[in-house]
Amino acid sequence: MRRGKLRIHLGAAPGVGKTYAMLSEGHRRLERGTDCVVAFVEHHDRPRTEVMLHGLEQIPRRELEYRGSTFSEMDVHAVLDRAPAVALVDELAHTNIPGSRNTKRWQDVEELLAAGIDVVSTVNIQHLESLGDVVESITGVRQRETVPDEVVRRADQIELVDMSPQALRRRMAHGNIYKPDKVDAALSNYFRPGNLTALRELALLWVADRVDAYLTEYRSEHRVSRIWGSRERIVVGLTGGPEGRTLIRRAARLAEKGAGGEVLAVYIARSDGLTSASPKELAVQRTLVEDLGGTFHHVIGDDVPSALLDFARGVNATQIVLGVSRRKGWQYVFGPGVGATVARESGPDLDVHLITHGEAGKGRGLPAARGARLGRSRIVCGWLTGVVGPVLLTLLLTHIDADLGLANDVLLFLTLTVAAALFGGLLPALASAAFGSLLLNYYFTPPLYRLTIADSKNLVALVVFFAVAVSVASVVDLAARRTHQAARLRAESEILSFLAGSVLRGETSLEALLERMRETFGMEAVALLERENEVAAWTCAGSAGRRPVPCPEDADVDMPVSDHMALALSGRVLPASDRRILAAFAAQAAVVLDRQRLQSAADQAKELAEGNRIRTALLAAVSPDLRTPLAGIKASVSSLRSDDVEWSEEDRAELLAAIEEGADRLDHLVGNLLDMSRLQTGTVTSIIREADLDEVIPMALLGVPEGSVELDIPETLPMVDVDKGLLERSVANVVENAVKYSPQDTPVLVSASAIADRVEVRVVDRGPGVPDEAKARIFEPFPRHGDSPRGAGVGLGLAVARGFAAAMGGSLTAEDTPGGGLTMVLGLRASR
């Protein structure tokens, strides 16, 4: 059985017309004779969307009972039995009611697709799982219903349903999306112009990436090698030299000239891992290209022009930016250079820009020595073997009676030459070959003791000896050096792997990195120094080891990191070959320092923002409590000052008592408010004392309507360790919230019980309850589950109550009430 095809209408926000577009597609298919049904559509009482259902067959929904309420979901079984050609399924990210066939609606859709049914569905960009954090940072709202990105990516067609923020807000204002009583709140919160613009950009970028993926897949399947200039993609070829920054900035300016331009910087490294590029400079260029909105790529290739062109064609680039060669004029005898070769082989569909820069024609400098340095003892041993060895061998052969013959003598001298190459390298081996040739000629080639050769065969033997000695010595020397070089490169690769891993994990602190650097290079101390400007004094940002130097001038090795930052090492002078890996450490140290400072600044900003948010939230939360006593005081004072009424002494006393009671409540409330504000900002601690719940809880219920609460507090309960003021406000907020959502004729039950070393206060209501996925959300500031039935409050009561409970070392959680409703459980520590 073939798998059905999935078509998704993707929108940036609710109300852009996804469901309308899906139903329009259903009508078009129906008119073409396709068997199309509505499996599930949520029109949200929008008249124009509801009209589109006319003429389409609708599969009856499945009714489910959950917590005393009836909900309707898509009947997957009925759709499968009906087996239409096309099914319209709205809201792909929807979470099904417990008891449904599947947990998520996208899983229902997968069943339909597996059964060979084509599906047309809808989803908003904020419901994609990978974008949850981004959407929350934009809108301040965390999306609980999500769909895996892979489900949407596998869709056969993705159609963007787009609408400008201004048009969407007009639709909202006209009442075409939400009911009139919700329009003002929506326009001032989620549907702000900035939010809608950011969500729209997010949707456009996501769809653009999918278009690129489809295009790449098509070009691969049809083996299209020719570049299609659908949009400007500019590849910048980097060498690791200082001219790379100029090239990146020029490419960025070229990309800005066309809409949707993209910059891709690429560094081609040889497959043997040998490179003279500066790791520090590459790190700076990577940061620069990423800051300009581009991407950095590292490609392996021995033929640089071919690798660069293959990369450009692979990413469907339209332009290549290269720098004018740094080689001097005479160096062109070795070849035309990378720029000229790329320009010649690029073809008509790929433009090549050669950019002049300040380093052009200055030369690339001598290549770094790639061989490992031999130790002094090995070099001395090599020279002794190559020079003294032939002398000793000559003395030995001239003082024994055995006549070995010239061929065997040559082999013995050749052995010494090879040994000299193994110990000391190429130069001692060459000296051994030359000196051995002279000794063989003088002592072992007739006529003896003369530098002349009588027999031409002996001349050939000596020439062959010298040539073989030089060749063998060169090969042995190269093998020895490559062995040492491989060991060094392996050590460097392990170090670079550690640095790369620390970047990805974000685990290495600056001190740990500097200590690793000190151990790697065997230094006494390492310090990262910085200063504000050229004339300011150096300060130490981090150090490892004993007695770090105070300035780079006092260090044995200094490595500039930036204009105002340097790495200073003391202990010994490092060879030039070690500076490459040191530069990588230096660049990583700067990154770690920046990350630590950014994290510290973010934590401070978050703490300040949280403090401001809590202060604002507390003021908003207690505003009704402030107004009530103020209104009572105002009414009592106005009555007492009225000249129209003659008050009796009893009436005057009653009005004064009301004023005093209101003033006491205000004083108590403002005191608790200020204490909580200081508590959240870390400037005050709660005062924990023993308290009896019989005394505190009745005080918390003074503000609720009479007869709306039943109290069940046993006298045998142990004392609790709490802050009385915080506990009173916490219980008051929870009870007021319960009364708000509880039916009018059903009182809220406040009970308490002792469990082990804790005392639990339970506030039980018989309201509509809260789904499991929303239980954590009701404790967040401002958002409320559903709408308040009596229009009071701003959704901060439970958030403040949980904050008070946590300040006392307690907890506040929500549970389902058996038979329907919600139970808030306040856990407190029992006194010992």
mmCIF file of N, CA and C in Angstrom, residues 7-9 17-32 36-44 46-59 61 86-91 120-122 159 161:
data_model
loop_
_atom_site.group_PDB
_atom_site.id
_atom_site.type_symbol
_atom_site.label_atom_id
_atom_site.label_comp_id
_atom_site.label_asym_id
_atom_site.label_seq_id
_atom_site.Cartn_x
_atom_site.Cartn_y
_atom_site.Cartn_z
ATOM 1 N N ARG A 7 0.309 17.474 3.098
ATOM 2 C CA ARG A 7 0.446 18.881 2.716
ATOM 3 C C ARG A 7 0.133 19.712 3.946
ATOM 4 N N ILE A 8 1.011 20.663 4.268
ATOM 5 C CA ILE A 8 0.863 21.468 5.482
ATOM 6 C C ILE A 8 0.770 22.936 5.105
ATOM 7 N N HIS A 9 -0.237 23.608 5.677
ATOM 8 C CA HIS A 9 -0.352 25.062 5.581
ATOM 9 C C HIS A 9 0.268 25.650 6.845
ATOM 10 N N GLY A 17 -5.153 32.665 8.430
ATOM 11 C CA GLY A 17 -5.979 32.047 7.402
ATOM 12 C C GLY A 17 -5.574 30.651 7.014
ATOM 13 N N LYS A 18 -4.933 29.914 7.910
ATOM 14 C CA LYS A 18 -4.491 28.543 7.584
ATOM 15 C C LYS A 18 -5.686 27.619 7.375
ATOM 16 N N THR A 19 -6.632 27.652 8.310
ATOM 17 C CA THR A 19 -7.788 26.767 8.204
ATOM 18 C C THR A 19 -8.615 27.120 6.969
ATOM 19 N N TYR A 20 -8.773 28.410 6.694
ATOM 20 C CA TYR A 20 -9.511 28.855 5.508
ATOM 21 C C TYR A 20 -8.832 28.336 4.245
ATOM 22 N N ALA A 21 -7.483 28.426 4.200
ATOM 23 C CA ALA A 21 -6.747 27.931 3.029
ATOM 24 C C ALA A 21 -6.886 26.423 2.898
ATOM 25 N N MET A 22 -6.879 25.708 4.031
ATOM 26 C CA MET A 22 -7.025 24.258 3.989
ATOM 27 C C MET A 22 -8.402 23.871 3.457
ATOM 28 N N LEU A 23 -9.461 24.564 3.913
ATOM 29 C CA LEU A 23 -10.808 24.256 3.432
ATOM 30 C C LEU A 23 -10.968 24.633 1.958
ATOM 31 N N SER A 24 -10.313 25.715 1.547
ATOM 32 C CA SER A 24 -10.354 26.082 0.131
ATOM 33 C C SER A 24 -9.704 24.995 -0.722
ATOM 34 N N GLU A 25 -8.607 24.437 -0.225
ATOM 35 C CA GLU A 25 -7.964 23.335 -0.934
ATOM 36 C C GLU A 25 -8.890 22.129 -1.012
ATOM 37 N N GLY A 26 -9.643 21.890 0.082
ATOM 38 C CA GLY A 26 -10.605 20.792 0.060
ATOM 39 C C GLY A 26 -11.673 20.992 -1.001
ATOM 40 N N HIS A 27 -12.189 22.207 -1.136
ATOM 41 C CA HIS A 27 -13.190 22.489 -2.169
ATOM 42 C C HIS A 27 -12.613 22.301 -3.569
ATOM 43 N N ARG A 28 -11.352 22.738 -3.768
ATOM 44 C CA ARG A 28 -10.744 22.582 -5.096
ATOM 45 C C ARG A 28 -10.611 21.100 -5.457
ATOM 46 N N ARG A 29 -10.208 20.310 -4.502
ATOM 47 C CA ARG A 29 -10.056 18.883 -4.790
ATOM 48 C C ARG A 29 -11.420 18.219 -5.006
ATOM 49 N N LEU A 30 -12.402 18.674 -4.250
ATOM 50 C CA LEU A 30 -13.736 18.111 -4.410
ATOM 51 C C LEU A 30 -14.272 18.435 -5.806
ATOM 52 N N GLU A 31 -14.011 19.659 -6.281
ATOM 53 C CA GLU A 31 -14.470 20.039 -7.613
ATOM 54 C C GLU A 31 -13.780 19.234 -8.710
ATOM 55 N N ARG A 32 -12.547 18.752 -8.414
ATOM 56 C CA ARG A 32 -11.841 17.932 -9.399
ATOM 57 C C ARG A 32 -12.242 16.464 -9.317
ATOM 58 N N CYS A 36 -12.875 13.807 -0.858
ATOM 59 C CA CYS A 36 -12.267 14.618 0.206
ATOM 60 C C CYS A 36 -13.254 14.787 1.351
ATOM 61 N N VAL A 37 -12.787 14.572 2.596
ATOM 62 C CA VAL A 37 -13.649 14.710 3.767
ATOM 63 C C VAL A 37 -12.948 15.579 4.806
ATOM 64 N N VAL A 38 -13.750 16.130 5.714
ATOM 65 C CA VAL A 38 -13.226 16.893 6.844
ATOM 66 C C VAL A 38 -13.113 15.938 8.028
ATOM 67 N N ALA A 39 -11.885 15.578 8.395
ATOM 68 C CA ALA A 39 -11.690 14.695 9.544
ATOM 69 C C ALA A 39 -11.781 15.473 10.847
ATOM 70 N N PHE A 40 -11.219 16.681 10.855
ATOM 71 C CA PHE A 40 -11.325 17.534 12.048
ATOM 72 C C PHE A 40 -10.970 18.956 11.635
ATOM 73 N N VAL A 41 -11.859 19.879 11.938
ATOM 74 C CA VAL A 41 -11.616 21.302 11.697
ATOM 75 C C VAL A 41 -12.135 22.078 12.895
ATOM 76 N N GLU A 42 -11.315 22.999 13.396
ATOM 77 C CA GLU A 42 -11.707 23.867 14.502
ATOM 78 C C GLU A 42 -11.848 25.276 13.942
ATOM 79 N N HIS A 43 -13.118 25.729 13.752
ATOM 80 C CA HIS A 43 -13.315 27.044 13.130
ATOM 81 C C HIS A 43 -13.352 28.175 14.131
ATOM 82 N N HIS A 44 -13.372 27.875 15.447
ATOM 83 C CA HIS A 44 -13.311 28.887 16.507
ATOM 84 C C HIS A 44 -14.415 29.951 16.348
ATOM 85 N N ARG A 46 -15.484 31.441 13.829
ATOM 86 C CA ARG A 46 -15.199 32.494 12.861
ATOM 87 C C ARG A 46 -16.138 32.303 11.677
ATOM 88 N N PRO A 47 -17.002 33.273 11.411
ATOM 89 C CA PRO A 47 -18.075 33.077 10.416
ATOM 90 C C PRO A 47 -17.558 32.686 9.039
ATOM 91 N N ARG A 48 -16.523 33.358 8.554
ATOM 92 C CA ARG A 48 -16.044 33.083 7.208
ATOM 93 C C ARG A 48 -15.440 31.685 7.102
ATOM 94 N N THR A 49 -14.776 31.246 8.160
ATOM 95 C CA THR A 49 -14.227 29.888 8.151
ATOM 96 C C THR A 49 -15.337 28.859 8.239
ATOM 97 N N GLU A 50 -16.358 29.159 9.055
ATOM 98 C CA GLU A 50 -17.458 28.212 9.242
ATOM 99 C C GLU A 50 -18.230 28.025 7.942
ATOM 100 N N VAL A 51 -18.347 29.079 7.144
ATOM 101 C CA VAL A 51 -19.063 28.977 5.874
ATOM 102 C C VAL A 51 -18.349 28.023 4.923
ATOM 103 N N MET A 52 -17.024 27.955 5.012
ATOM 104 C CA MET A 52 -16.256 27.103 4.115
ATOM 105 C C MET A 52 -16.513 25.624 4.350
ATOM 106 N N LEU A 53 -17.115 25.273 5.486
ATOM 107 C CA LEU A 53 -17.431 23.872 5.753
ATOM 108 C C LEU A 53 -18.628 23.386 4.942
ATOM 109 N N HIS A 54 -19.438 24.323 4.447
ATOM 110 C CA HIS A 54 -20.615 23.930 3.680
ATOM 111 C C HIS A 54 -20.199 23.227 2.392
ATOM 112 N N GLY A 55 -20.802 22.113 2.128
ATOM 113 C CA GLY A 55 -20.505 21.357 0.922
ATOM 114 C C GLY A 55 -19.421 20.318 1.098
ATOM 115 N N LEU A 56 -18.794 20.258 2.274
ATOM 116 C CA LEU A 56 -17.760 19.258 2.544
ATOM 117 C C LEU A 56 -18.301 18.223 3.521
ATOM 118 N N GLU A 57 -18.035 16.968 3.257
ATOM 119 C CA GLU A 57 -18.466 15.897 4.160
ATOM 120 C C GLU A 57 -17.612 15.930 5.431
ATOM 121 N N GLN A 58 -18.266 15.883 6.586
ATOM 122 C CA GLN A 58 -17.565 15.926 7.859
ATOM 123 C C GLN A 58 -17.716 14.591 8.583
ATOM 124 N N ILE A 59 -16.615 14.024 9.007
ATOM 125 C CA ILE A 59 -16.633 12.792 9.794
ATOM 126 C C ILE A 59 -17.036 13.158 11.225
ATOM 127 N N ARG A 61 -17.221 13.559 15.111
ATOM 128 C CA ARG A 61 -16.133 13.503 16.088
ATOM 129 C C ARG A 61 -16.444 12.483 17.185
ATOM 130 N N VAL A 86 -8.616 11.981 0.468
ATOM 131 C CA VAL A 86 -7.989 13.124 1.134
ATOM 132 C C VAL A 86 -8.756 13.426 2.413
ATOM 133 N N ALA A 87 -8.025 13.655 3.515
ATOM 134 C CA ALA A 87 -8.628 14.042 4.796
ATOM 135 C C ALA A 87 -8.073 15.388 5.218
ATOM 136 N N LEU A 88 -8.957 16.290 5.639
ATOM 137 C CA LEU A 88 -8.549 17.607 6.147
ATOM 138 C C LEU A 88 -8.473 17.516 7.666
ATOM 139 N N VAL A 89 -7.283 17.751 8.225
ATOM 140 C CA VAL A 89 -7.053 17.626 9.670
ATOM 141 C C VAL A 89 -6.442 18.925 10.162
ATOM 142 N N ASP A 90 -7.166 19.656 10.971
ATOM 143 C CA ASP A 90 -6.714 20.949 11.478
ATOM 144 C C ASP A 90 -5.824 20.763 12.707
ATOM 145 N N GLU A 91 -4.979 21.773 12.997
ATOM 146 C CA GLU A 91 -4.187 21.870 14.229
ATOM 147 C C GLU A 91 -3.338 20.617 14.456
ATOM 148 N N VAL A 120 -4.271 16.942 4.435
ATOM 149 C CA VAL A 120 -3.981 18.370 4.387
ATOM 150 C C VAL A 120 -4.175 18.902 5.795
ATOM 151 N N SER A 121 -3.133 19.520 6.367
ATOM 152 C CA SER A 121 -3.192 19.941 7.764
ATOM 153 C C SER A 121 -2.664 21.356 7.914
ATOM 154 N N THR A 122 -2.703 21.864 9.156
ATOM 155 C CA THR A 122 -2.259 23.224 9.461
ATOM 156 C C THR A 122 -1.399 23.214 10.721
ATOM 157 N N GLU A 159 3.099 24.910 2.431
ATOM 158 C CA GLU A 159 2.642 26.171 1.859
ATOM 159 C C GLU A 159 2.566 27.209 2.967
ATOM 160 N N VAL A 161 1.189 30.369 4.605
ATOM 161 C CA VAL A 161 0.022 31.254 4.591
ATOM 162 C C VAL A 161 0.471 32.547 5.263
#
